Coordinates of C-alpha atoms in Angstrom, one line a residue:
Chain Z
M1 CA 14.4 -7.2 -19.1
T2 CA 15.2 -10.0 -16.8
A3 CA 12.1 -11.8 -18.0
G4 CA 13.6 -11.6 -21.4
Q5 CA 16.8 -13.1 -20.2
V6 CA 14.9 -15.9 -18.5
L7 CA 13.1 -16.8 -21.7
A8 CA 16.4 -16.5 -23.7
G9 CA 17.5 -19.2 -21.2
G10 CA 14.4 -21.2 -22.1
E11 CA 15.8 -22.0 -25.6
L12 CA 19.0 -23.4 -24.1
A13 CA 17.0 -25.5 -21.7
Q14 CA 15.1 -27.2 -24.6
E15 CA 18.3 -28.5 -26.0
V16 CA 19.8 -29.7 -22.8
Q17 CA 16.7 -31.1 -21.3
P18 CA 14.5 -33.2 -23.6
R19 CA 11.8 -33.8 -20.9
A20 CA 11.0 -30.1 -20.8
A21 CA 7.6 -30.5 -19.2
R22 CA 7.9 -27.9 -16.5
R23 CA 11.6 -27.4 -16.3
R24 CA 12.1 -25.3 -19.5
F25 CA 14.1 -22.4 -18.2
A26 CA 17.6 -23.8 -17.4
L27 CA 19.4 -20.5 -17.4
G28 CA 16.5 -19.0 -15.6
D29 CA 16.9 -21.8 -13.0
W30 CA 19.5 -19.7 -11.3
L31 CA 19.1 -16.3 -12.9
I32 CA 15.6 -15.6 -11.6
P33 CA 16.2 -16.9 -8.1
A34 CA 19.5 -14.9 -8.0
F35 CA 17.6 -11.8 -9.0
A36 CA 14.9 -12.5 -6.4
A37 CA 17.6 -12.9 -3.8
L38 CA 19.0 -9.5 -4.6
A39 CA 15.5 -8.0 -4.5
F40 CA 15.0 -9.5 -1.1
L41 CA 18.3 -8.1 0.0
Y42 CA 17.1 -4.7 -1.0
L43 CA 13.9 -5.2 0.9
F44 CA 15.6 -6.3 4.0
I45 CA 18.5 -3.9 4.3
P46 CA 16.6 -1.1 6.2
I47 CA 14.8 -3.7 8.3
A48 CA 18.1 -5.2 9.4
Y49 CA 19.4 -1.7 10.0
T50 CA 16.4 -0.8 12.2
F51 CA 16.9 -4.1 14.1
V52 CA 20.6 -3.7 14.7
F53 CA 20.3 -0.1 15.8
S54 CA 17.7 -1.1 18.4
F55 CA 20.6 -2.6 20.3
N56 CA 22.8 0.5 20.0
D57 CA 24.0 2.1 23.2
A58 CA 22.9 5.3 21.6
G59 CA 22.5 8.0 24.2
K60 CA 20.4 10.8 22.7
S61 CA 20.7 10.4 19.0
N62 CA 20.8 7.0 17.4
L63 CA 23.0 7.8 14.5
V64 CA 26.4 6.2 15.1
W65 CA 27.1 2.7 16.5
R66 CA 28.3 3.0 20.1
G67 CA 28.2 -0.5 21.3
F68 CA 25.8 -3.3 22.1
T69 CA 23.3 -3.1 24.9
W70 CA 20.0 -4.7 26.0
D71 CA 18.9 -1.5 27.8
N72 CA 16.6 -0.3 25.0
W73 CA 14.8 -3.5 24.9
K74 CA 14.5 -3.8 28.7
N75 CA 13.2 -0.3 28.9
P76 CA 11.3 0.5 25.7
C77 CA 9.5 3.4 27.4
G78 CA 12.8 5.0 28.3
A79 CA 12.7 7.8 25.8
P80 CA 10.0 10.4 26.5
G81 CA 6.9 10.2 24.4
V82 CA 7.6 6.8 22.7
C83 CA 5.1 4.7 24.7
G84 CA 2.4 7.3 24.7
A85 CA 2.6 7.5 20.9
V86 CA 2.6 3.8 20.6
A87 CA -0.4 3.5 22.9
N88 CA -2.3 6.1 20.9
S89 CA -1.4 4.3 17.6
I90 CA -2.7 1.0 19.0
E91 CA -6.0 2.5 20.4
I92 CA -6.6 4.4 17.2
G93 CA -5.8 1.3 15.1
L94 CA -8.2 -0.9 17.1
I95 CA -11.1 1.5 17.0
A96 CA -10.7 2.4 13.3
T97 CA -10.3 -1.2 12.4
L98 CA -13.5 -2.2 14.2
L99 CA -15.4 0.6 12.5
A100 CA -13.9 0.1 9.0
T101 CA -14.3 -3.7 9.2
A102 CA -18.0 -3.5 10.2
L103 CA -18.9 -0.8 7.6
G104 CA -16.8 -2.4 4.8
T105 CA -18.1 -5.9 5.4
L106 CA -21.7 -4.7 5.1
I107 CA -20.9 -2.9 1.8
A108 CA -19.2 -6.0 0.5
L109 CA -22.2 -8.2 1.3
A110 CA -24.5 -5.7 -0.4
L111 CA -22.3 -5.5 -3.5
V112 CA -22.0 -9.2 -4.0
R113 CA -25.3 -10.6 -2.8
Y114 CA -27.9 -8.0 -3.9
Q115 CA -29.0 -6.2 -6.9
F116 CA -29.6 -2.5 -6.5
R117 CA -29.5 0.7 -8.4
F118 CA -26.4 2.9 -8.1
R119 CA -24.2 -0.1 -8.2
A120 CA -21.6 1.4 -10.6
S121 CA -21.5 4.6 -8.6
T122 CA -21.1 2.6 -5.4
N123 CA -18.1 0.8 -6.9
L124 CA -16.7 4.1 -8.0
L125 CA -17.1 5.6 -4.5
I126 CA -15.2 2.6 -3.1
F127 CA -12.4 2.9 -5.6
L128 CA -11.8 6.6 -5.5
P129 CA -10.3 6.9 -1.9
M130 CA -7.8 4.3 -2.9
A131 CA -6.9 6.2 -6.1
T132 CA -6.6 9.5 -4.3
P133 CA -3.1 10.5 -3.1
E134 CA -2.8 10.6 0.7
V135 CA -1.9 14.3 0.7
V136 CA -5.2 15.1 -1.0
L137 CA -7.2 13.0 1.4
G138 CA -5.4 14.5 4.4
A139 CA -5.6 18.1 3.1
S140 CA -9.3 17.8 2.2
L141 CA -10.3 16.4 5.6
L142 CA -8.2 19.1 7.3
A143 CA -10.0 21.7 5.3
Q144 CA -13.3 20.3 6.4
F145 CA -12.4 20.1 10.1
L146 CA -11.1 23.7 10.0
N147 CA -14.3 24.8 8.2
F148 CA -16.5 23.3 10.9
R149 CA -14.1 24.2 13.7
V150 CA -13.7 20.6 14.8
P151 CA -10.9 20.3 17.3
L152 CA -8.1 18.1 15.9
G153 CA -6.9 15.1 17.9
F154 CA -7.6 11.5 18.7
W155 CA -11.1 11.3 17.3
T156 CA -10.3 13.1 14.0
I157 CA -7.6 10.6 13.4
I158 CA -10.0 7.8 13.9
L159 CA -12.5 9.4 11.5
A160 CA -9.8 9.7 8.9
H161 CA -8.3 6.2 9.3
T162 CA -11.8 4.6 9.2
M163 CA -12.5 6.5 6.0
F164 CA -9.4 5.3 4.1
S165 CA -9.6 1.7 5.5
I166 CA -13.2 1.1 4.4
S167 CA -12.3 0.7 0.7
F168 CA -9.6 -1.8 1.4
V169 CA -11.9 -3.8 3.7
V170 CA -14.6 -3.9 0.9
V171 CA -12.2 -5.1 -1.7
T172 CA -10.8 -7.9 0.6
V173 CA -14.1 -9.1 1.9
K174 CA -15.8 -8.8 -1.5
A175 CA -13.4 -11.3 -2.9
R176 CA -14.3 -13.7 -0.2
V177 CA -18.0 -13.3 -0.5
A178 CA -17.8 -13.8 -4.2
S179 CA -16.0 -17.1 -3.7
L180 CA -18.8 -18.4 -1.4
D181 CA -21.2 -20.9 -2.7
P182 CA -24.7 -19.3 -2.5
N183 CA -26.2 -22.9 -2.5
L184 CA -25.0 -23.2 1.1
E185 CA -27.4 -20.6 2.3
E186 CA -30.2 -22.2 0.3
A187 CA -29.4 -25.5 1.9
A188 CA -29.6 -23.9 5.3
A189 CA -33.0 -22.5 4.3
D190 CA -34.1 -25.9 3.1
L191 CA -33.3 -27.2 6.5
Y192 CA -35.6 -24.6 8.0
A193 CA -33.0 -22.1 9.1
S194 CA -34.4 -18.6 9.2
P195 CA -32.4 -16.1 7.1
V196 CA -30.8 -14.7 10.3
Q197 CA -29.8 -18.1 11.5
A198 CA -28.5 -19.0 8.1
F199 CA -26.4 -15.9 8.0
W200 CA -24.9 -16.3 11.5
R201 CA -24.4 -20.0 11.4
V202 CA -23.4 -20.6 7.8
T203 CA -22.4 -17.4 5.9
F204 CA -20.6 -15.6 8.7
P205 CA -18.3 -18.4 9.7
L206 CA -17.3 -18.9 6.1
L207 CA -16.6 -15.2 5.7
L208 CA -14.6 -15.0 8.8
P209 CA -11.1 -15.6 7.2
G210 CA -11.8 -12.8 4.8
I211 CA -13.0 -10.5 7.5
A212 CA -10.0 -11.3 9.6
A213 CA -7.7 -10.5 6.7
A214 CA -9.5 -7.3 6.1
A215 CA -9.2 -6.3 9.8
M216 CA -5.5 -7.0 9.9
L217 CA -5.0 -5.0 6.7
S218 CA -6.9 -2.0 8.1
F219 CA -5.0 -2.2 11.4
A220 CA -1.7 -2.3 9.5
L221 CA -2.8 0.7 7.3
S222 CA -3.9 2.7 10.4
F223 CA -0.9 1.8 12.5
D224 CA 1.6 2.8 9.8
D225 CA -0.2 5.8 8.4
F226 CA 1.7 9.1 8.6
I227 CA 0.6 11.5 5.9
I228 CA -3.2 11.6 6.6
T229 CA -2.5 11.5 10.3
N230 CA -0.1 14.4 10.2
F231 CA -2.8 16.6 8.6
N232 CA -5.5 15.7 11.1
S233 CA -3.9 14.9 14.4
G234 CA -3.4 18.3 16.1
N235 CA -1.3 17.7 19.1
T236 CA -1.9 14.0 19.4
D237 CA 1.1 11.9 18.7
T238 CA 1.0 8.6 16.9
F239 CA 4.0 6.4 16.5
P240 CA 4.9 7.3 12.9
K241 CA 4.3 11.0 13.7
F242 CA 6.5 10.7 16.8
V243 CA 9.3 9.2 14.7
Y244 CA 9.0 11.8 12.0
V245 CA 9.0 14.7 14.4
S246 CA 11.9 13.4 16.4
A247 CA 13.9 12.7 13.2
T248 CA 15.1 16.3 13.2
R249 CA 16.8 15.9 16.5
G250 CA 17.7 12.2 16.2
I251 CA 15.3 9.3 16.9
P252 CA 15.7 7.5 20.2
A253 CA 16.8 3.9 20.0
Q254 CA 13.5 3.0 21.7
A255 CA 11.7 3.8 18.4
N256 CA 13.8 1.1 16.7
V257 CA 12.8 -1.2 19.5
V258 CA 9.1 -0.6 18.9
G259 CA 9.6 -0.9 15.1
S260 CA 11.5 -4.2 15.5
A261 CA 9.1 -5.6 18.0
M262 CA 6.1 -4.8 15.8
F263 CA 8.0 -6.5 13.0
L264 CA 8.6 -9.6 15.0
I265 CA 5.0 -9.8 16.3
A266 CA 3.5 -9.3 12.9
M267 CA 5.8 -11.9 11.3
A268 CA 5.0 -14.4 14.0
V269 CA 1.2 -13.8 13.4
V270 CA 1.6 -14.2 9.7
V271 CA 3.8 -17.3 9.8
A272 CA 1.5 -18.9 12.4
G273 CA -1.5 -18.1 10.2
R274 CA 0.2 -19.6 7.1
V275 CA 1.3 -22.7 8.9
I276 CA -2.2 -23.2 10.4
S277 CA -3.9 -22.8 7.0
A278 CA -1.4 -25.0 5.3
R279 CA -2.0 -27.7 7.9
R280 CA -5.8 -27.3 7.6
R281 CA -5.5 -27.5 3.8
R282 CA -3.5 -30.7 4.1
A283 CA -6.1 -32.1 6.6
G284 CA -8.8 -31.2 4.2
Q285 CA -7.1 -33.0 1.4
V286 CA -6.7 -36.1 3.5
T287 CA -10.4 -36.2 4.5
S288 CA -11.7 -35.5 1.0
S289 CA -9.5 -38.1 -0.7
Chain X
M1 CA -0.8 -11.3 6.3
A2 CA -3.3 -8.8 5.3
F3 CA -1.9 -8.0 1.9
A4 CA -1.5 -11.6 1.3
G5 CA -5.1 -12.0 2.2
V6 CA -6.0 -9.6 -0.6
V7 CA -3.8 -11.3 -3.0
H8 CA -4.8 -14.8 -2.0
T9 CA -8.5 -15.0 -2.5
P10 CA -8.4 -17.0 -5.7
G11 CA -10.1 -15.9 -8.9
A12 CA -12.8 -14.2 -6.8
A13 CA -13.0 -11.0 -8.8
A14 CA -15.8 -12.5 -10.9
E15 CA -18.9 -11.6 -8.9
A16 CA -21.4 -14.2 -8.1
K17 CA -24.8 -13.6 -9.7
P18 CA -26.5 -11.2 -7.3
Q19 CA -29.8 -12.5 -5.9
K20 CA -33.0 -10.5 -5.9
R21 CA -34.7 -10.6 -2.5
G22 CA -35.6 -8.0 0.1
R23 CA -35.5 -4.6 -1.7
A24 CA -34.5 -2.5 1.3
I25 CA -31.7 -4.8 2.6
P26 CA -28.9 -3.8 0.2
Y27 CA -29.5 -0.1 0.9
L28 CA -29.5 -0.8 4.7
L29 CA -26.2 -2.6 4.3
L30 CA -24.7 0.2 2.2
A31 CA -26.0 3.1 4.2
P32 CA -23.6 3.4 7.1
G33 CA -20.4 2.9 5.1
M34 CA -21.6 5.1 2.3
L35 CA -22.6 7.8 4.8
W36 CA -19.1 7.6 6.3
L37 CA -17.5 8.0 2.9
G38 CA -19.9 10.8 2.0
L39 CA -19.1 12.7 5.2
F40 CA -15.4 12.1 5.3
F41 CA -14.4 11.7 1.7
V42 CA -16.9 13.3 -0.7
L43 CA -17.8 16.3 1.4
P44 CA -14.2 17.1 2.2
I45 CA -13.2 16.9 -1.5
A46 CA -16.1 19.3 -2.3
L47 CA -15.0 21.6 0.5
L48 CA -11.4 21.4 -0.8
F49 CA -12.7 22.7 -4.1
T50 CA -14.4 25.7 -2.5
T51 CA -11.3 26.3 -0.4
S52 CA -9.2 26.4 -3.6
L53 CA -11.3 29.3 -4.8
M54 CA -11.2 31.4 -1.7
V55 CA -10.0 35.0 -1.6
P56 CA -7.8 36.5 1.2
V57 CA -9.7 38.8 3.5
P58 CA -8.5 42.4 2.8
G59 CA -6.6 43.6 5.9
G60 CA -7.3 40.3 7.7
E61 CA -4.8 38.2 9.6
V62 CA -2.6 35.6 8.0
G63 CA -4.8 32.6 7.3
D64 CA -8.1 34.5 7.0
Y65 CA -9.9 33.7 3.8
A66 CA -13.4 34.4 2.5
P67 CA -15.4 32.2 0.2
G68 CA -15.1 33.4 -3.4
F69 CA -14.5 32.3 -7.0
R70 CA -10.8 33.2 -7.5
F71 CA -9.8 30.9 -10.3
A72 CA -6.5 32.8 -10.4
N73 CA -5.5 30.7 -7.4
Y74 CA -5.0 27.8 -9.9
V75 CA -3.1 29.9 -12.4
E76 CA -0.8 31.2 -9.6
A77 CA -0.4 27.7 -8.2
I78 CA 0.7 26.3 -11.6
T79 CA 3.0 29.2 -12.6
T80 CA 4.7 29.1 -9.2
Y81 CA 5.0 25.4 -8.5
W82 CA 5.2 23.7 -12.0
P83 CA 8.8 22.6 -11.3
Q84 CA 7.6 20.6 -8.2
F85 CA 4.7 19.3 -10.2
L86 CA 6.9 18.0 -13.0
R87 CA 9.4 16.6 -10.5
S88 CA 6.6 14.7 -8.7
F89 CA 5.4 13.1 -11.9
G90 CA 9.0 12.4 -13.0
Y91 CA 10.0 10.8 -9.8
G92 CA 6.7 8.9 -9.5
L93 CA 7.2 7.6 -13.0
L94 CA 10.8 6.6 -12.5
A95 CA 10.0 4.9 -9.2
T96 CA 7.1 3.0 -10.9
V97 CA 9.4 1.9 -13.8
L98 CA 12.1 0.7 -11.4
A99 CA 9.6 -1.0 -9.1
L100 CA 8.2 -2.8 -12.2
A101 CA 11.7 -3.8 -13.3
I102 CA 12.4 -5.3 -9.8
G103 CA 8.9 -6.4 -8.9
Y104 CA 8.0 -8.3 -12.1
P105 CA 10.9 -10.8 -11.9
L106 CA 10.4 -11.1 -8.2
A107 CA 6.7 -11.8 -8.6
Y108 CA 7.6 -14.3 -11.4
A109 CA 10.1 -16.1 -9.1
I110 CA 7.5 -16.5 -6.4
A111 CA 4.5 -17.2 -8.5
V112 CA 5.9 -19.4 -11.2
R113 CA 9.3 -20.7 -10.0
A114 CA 8.2 -21.5 -6.5
R115 CA 4.8 -22.8 -7.6
H116 CA 5.4 -26.5 -6.7
R117 CA 6.9 -25.7 -3.3
K118 CA 3.9 -24.2 -1.5
L119 CA 5.5 -23.5 1.8
L120 CA 8.5 -21.7 0.2
Q121 CA 6.1 -19.7 -1.8
Q122 CA 4.1 -18.7 1.2
M123 CA 7.3 -17.7 3.1
L124 CA 8.6 -15.7 0.2
L125 CA 5.2 -13.9 0.0
V126 CA 5.5 -13.0 3.7
M127 CA 9.0 -11.7 3.0
V128 CA 7.6 -9.3 0.3
I129 CA 5.2 -7.8 2.8
A130 CA 7.7 -7.8 5.6
P131 CA 8.8 -4.2 5.1
F132 CA 5.2 -3.1 5.9
F133 CA 5.6 -4.2 9.5
V134 CA 8.5 -1.9 10.2
S135 CA 7.1 1.6 10.2
F136 CA 7.2 3.4 6.8
I137 CA 9.0 6.4 8.5
L138 CA 11.5 4.2 10.3
R139 CA 12.4 2.4 7.1
T140 CA 12.9 5.7 5.2
L141 CA 15.0 7.0 8.1
A142 CA 17.0 3.8 8.0
W143 CA 17.8 4.5 4.3
R144 CA 18.8 8.0 5.3
Q145 CA 21.4 6.6 7.7
I146 CA 22.5 3.9 5.3
L147 CA 23.1 6.4 2.5
A148 CA 24.6 9.0 4.8
D149 CA 27.9 10.6 3.9
E150 CA 30.1 8.6 6.3
S151 CA 28.1 5.4 6.0
V152 CA 29.6 2.0 5.1
V153 CA 27.8 1.9 1.8
V154 CA 29.1 5.3 0.6
T155 CA 32.6 4.5 1.9
V156 CA 32.7 1.3 0.0
L157 CA 31.3 2.8 -3.2
K158 CA 34.0 5.5 -3.0
A159 CA 36.7 3.0 -2.3
V160 CA 35.8 1.0 -5.4
Q161 CA 35.5 4.2 -7.4
V162 CA 31.9 3.7 -8.3
L163 CA 31.1 7.0 -6.6
P164 CA 33.6 9.8 -7.2
D165 CA 35.2 11.5 -4.2
G166 CA 33.1 14.4 -2.9
A167 CA 29.9 12.9 -4.4
R168 CA 27.1 12.0 -2.0
L169 CA 23.9 9.9 -2.0
T170 CA 21.8 11.6 0.6
A171 CA 20.0 14.8 -0.4
T172 CA 20.1 13.8 -4.1
P173 CA 17.3 12.8 -6.5
V174 CA 18.8 9.3 -6.6
A175 CA 18.1 8.9 -2.9
V176 CA 14.5 10.1 -3.2
I177 CA 13.7 7.9 -6.2
A178 CA 15.4 4.9 -4.5
G179 CA 13.3 5.6 -1.4
L180 CA 10.1 5.8 -3.4
T181 CA 10.9 2.6 -5.3
Y182 CA 11.7 0.8 -2.0
N183 CA 8.6 1.9 -0.2
F184 CA 6.1 1.0 -2.9
L185 CA 7.8 -2.1 -4.3
P186 CA 5.5 -4.5 -2.4
F187 CA 2.5 -2.7 -3.9
M188 CA 3.9 -3.5 -7.4
T189 CA 4.9 -7.1 -6.6
L190 CA 1.8 -8.4 -5.0
P191 CA -0.8 -7.7 -7.8
I192 CA 1.6 -9.1 -10.4
Y193 CA 2.1 -12.1 -8.2
A194 CA -1.6 -12.5 -8.0
S195 CA -2.1 -12.6 -11.7
L196 CA 1.0 -14.8 -12.4
E197 CA -0.1 -17.2 -9.8
R198 CA -3.1 -18.0 -11.9
L199 CA -1.1 -18.3 -15.1
D200 CA -1.5 -21.7 -16.7
L201 CA 2.0 -22.9 -17.4
R202 CA 0.7 -25.2 -20.2
L203 CA 0.0 -22.0 -22.2
I204 CA 3.8 -21.3 -22.3
E205 CA 4.5 -24.8 -23.3
A206 CA 1.9 -24.5 -26.0
G207 CA 3.6 -21.4 -27.3
Q208 CA 6.9 -23.2 -27.4
D209 CA 5.4 -26.2 -29.1
L210 CA 4.2 -23.9 -31.8
Y211 CA 7.7 -22.8 -32.4
A212 CA 7.3 -19.4 -30.8
S213 CA 10.7 -18.0 -29.6
A214 CA 11.0 -17.6 -25.9
V215 CA 10.8 -13.8 -26.2
S216 CA 7.7 -13.9 -28.3
T217 CA 6.1 -16.5 -25.9
F218 CA 6.7 -14.0 -23.1
R219 CA 5.5 -11.0 -25.1
R220 CA 2.4 -12.8 -26.5
V221 CA 1.4 -15.2 -23.8
T222 CA 2.9 -14.4 -20.3
L223 CA 2.8 -10.7 -20.4
P224 CA -0.7 -10.2 -21.7
L225 CA -2.0 -12.7 -19.1
S226 CA -0.3 -10.8 -16.3
M227 CA -1.4 -7.4 -17.6
P228 CA -4.2 -6.9 -15.0
G229 CA -1.6 -7.4 -12.3
V230 CA 0.9 -5.0 -14.0
V231 CA -1.9 -2.4 -14.4
A232 CA -3.0 -2.7 -10.8
G233 CA 0.6 -2.7 -9.6
T234 CA 1.7 0.4 -11.5
L235 CA -1.4 2.3 -10.3
L236 CA -0.8 1.2 -6.7
T237 CA 2.8 2.4 -7.0
F238 CA 2.4 5.5 -9.2
I239 CA -0.4 7.2 -7.3
P240 CA 1.1 7.1 -3.8
A241 CA 4.7 7.7 -5.1
T242 CA 3.6 10.8 -7.0
G243 CA 1.7 12.2 -4.0
D244 CA 4.4 11.3 -1.4
Y245 CA 6.4 13.8 0.5
V246 CA 8.0 11.8 3.2
N247 CA 10.8 10.4 1.0
A248 CA 11.5 13.8 -0.4
A249 CA 11.5 15.4 3.0
L250 CA 13.7 12.8 4.7
L251 CA 16.0 11.8 1.8
G252 CA 16.1 14.9 -0.3
T253 CA 16.6 18.7 0.0
S254 CA 14.5 21.7 -1.1
R255 CA 15.9 21.0 -4.6
T256 CA 14.2 17.7 -4.7
A257 CA 10.9 18.9 -3.2
M258 CA 7.8 17.3 -4.6
I259 CA 4.3 18.6 -4.8
G260 CA 3.3 16.9 -1.6
N261 CA 6.0 18.9 0.2
V262 CA 4.6 22.1 -1.2
I263 CA 1.0 21.2 -0.2
D264 CA 2.2 20.3 3.3
S265 CA 4.2 23.5 3.9
R266 CA 1.5 25.7 2.3
F267 CA -1.0 24.2 4.8
F268 CA 1.1 24.2 7.9
R269 CA 3.8 26.7 7.7
V270 CA 2.4 29.4 5.5
V271 CA -1.4 28.8 6.3
D272 CA -2.0 29.5 2.6
Y273 CA -5.1 27.2 2.4
P274 CA -6.3 28.2 -1.1
T275 CA -3.0 27.5 -2.8
A276 CA -2.6 24.2 -1.0
A277 CA -6.2 23.3 -1.9
A278 CA -5.7 24.3 -5.6
L279 CA -2.5 22.2 -5.7
S280 CA -4.2 19.2 -4.2
F281 CA -6.9 19.5 -6.8
L282 CA -4.5 19.8 -9.6
L283 CA -2.6 16.8 -8.4
M284 CA -5.7 14.7 -8.0
G285 CA -7.0 15.9 -11.4
S286 CA -3.8 15.1 -13.3
I287 CA -3.6 11.7 -11.7
V288 CA -7.2 10.9 -12.6
V289 CA -6.6 12.0 -16.2
L290 CA -3.3 10.0 -16.4
V291 CA -4.9 6.9 -14.8
A292 CA -7.9 7.0 -17.0
A293 CA -5.8 7.3 -20.2
Y294 CA -3.5 4.5 -18.9
V295 CA -6.3 2.2 -18.0
R296 CA -8.0 2.7 -21.3
R297 CA -4.8 1.9 -23.2
A298 CA -4.1 -1.1 -21.1
G299 CA -7.6 -2.3 -21.7
T300 CA -8.4 -3.5 -18.2
E301 CA -11.4 -1.6 -16.8
D302 CA -12.2 -4.0 -14.0
L303 CA -9.8 -2.7 -11.3
V304 CA -11.7 -3.1 -8.1

């Protein structure tokens, strides 16, 4: 729809602007950005809501605005259960990320660098968990844990989170491995590096950005997962589960504080990462030109 | 951050020519991860299938089931829960279409319109993934409060007569579909962005030089070239949206219950494992069939 409108604008642009090299869409000049602005508004409304209500002098249930206060931010552990749940989420996220990143990176290396049988079925097995609805993943794991009488809790959550993160790690790292120049390793070998040395001193450092991105992705997936966690957590609370369960009686404002703080931290990390990589790219351009 | 990482690795999908050396090495690299997926993905799915065929133990307690081959579980599951099934696919489809309608222009704005302003482009991309950082549940609960009966939004809509008196937004299908669209919009936008980002603008110019109308340039140049992103985006939106139950639980009522809600309550409240398992299998099966048909029609087989 809107794309059509943009292009309809394109014809106008041709008449108005003869040098239509890359400024063809005059009407689209404001139409598309306006649309994008609306879309961003839509994306940010609940974030703004969460943020604003983290300053609410809420009392027990954080539903109505009762006045501004710093108390929730000064005392984020003030509501019972919040900090325990957050600590669980962080621990689970870190362990699951470590496991999934290691296992996934190995698979990605094998897929891109080596030839082997069962390649197609390996790819399929990587793809399937991403294509399976979370309810099914959660329910099937629960059925398995119940069958083998595995007690549910902290470790079953980690098993589950690692499982669904592996595929995302593989896809992320694979893209990075594929963009590597294999000649670099050969060059290292020509310079009498052993294959192990060549891997650790040439390949691995080049893969690191991809691995870091994959690790951040799996931490984000783990930290925010609710559905699979809810099936396999027993009595252990994670942050999303805590929020979901307390939603029936009203979420404490401290939950909004945690959500807002996570948002700010993550945004800071992302923006810093972007700025650093932009600067590095610019530095690279300078040296190469 | 992370999602941008996925999106940002340029043109990498083409696999480098794999080298032949060390026959055992690839298997050693694969083994641990594959073992994990085997134990915690393949085996559970297989067990889920056997669970879906279990029979209740005669005279046993609630939740006691014996292994069996009761295919009637499937028949009963379908005849009882087909409305929730249809609703799930209906809501999932609507949310996907809406997300595409919002996500495509958004991706176009970031990938094409902001192409020559790199820093702006990067910042806009961060803003698309920003919602991920506020917990999924918190965001959905925020929507519940925003759409609540006495909220500012509803009051304003009623004041300007968009919403008739007595009408409400929470606990309606509209709220559930809006929530689904919202929660999965970044999954739609990012892959489309990734394919539009690589679009060579000279192709559009070429189309116009050859006197193609703007609409047909879009239909025959831009859209086909962004198809891989559209396919990936629709799948990444449709699959989780159809299986979701959080939006329906927090923004809807029992009349908007989706199949995920039924699976959840069969498992936890009614301890009716066979029905829950049968429903899970039916959900997975129908999604696989739909996805396969869709991918075949869209003609992009290389998804991973």
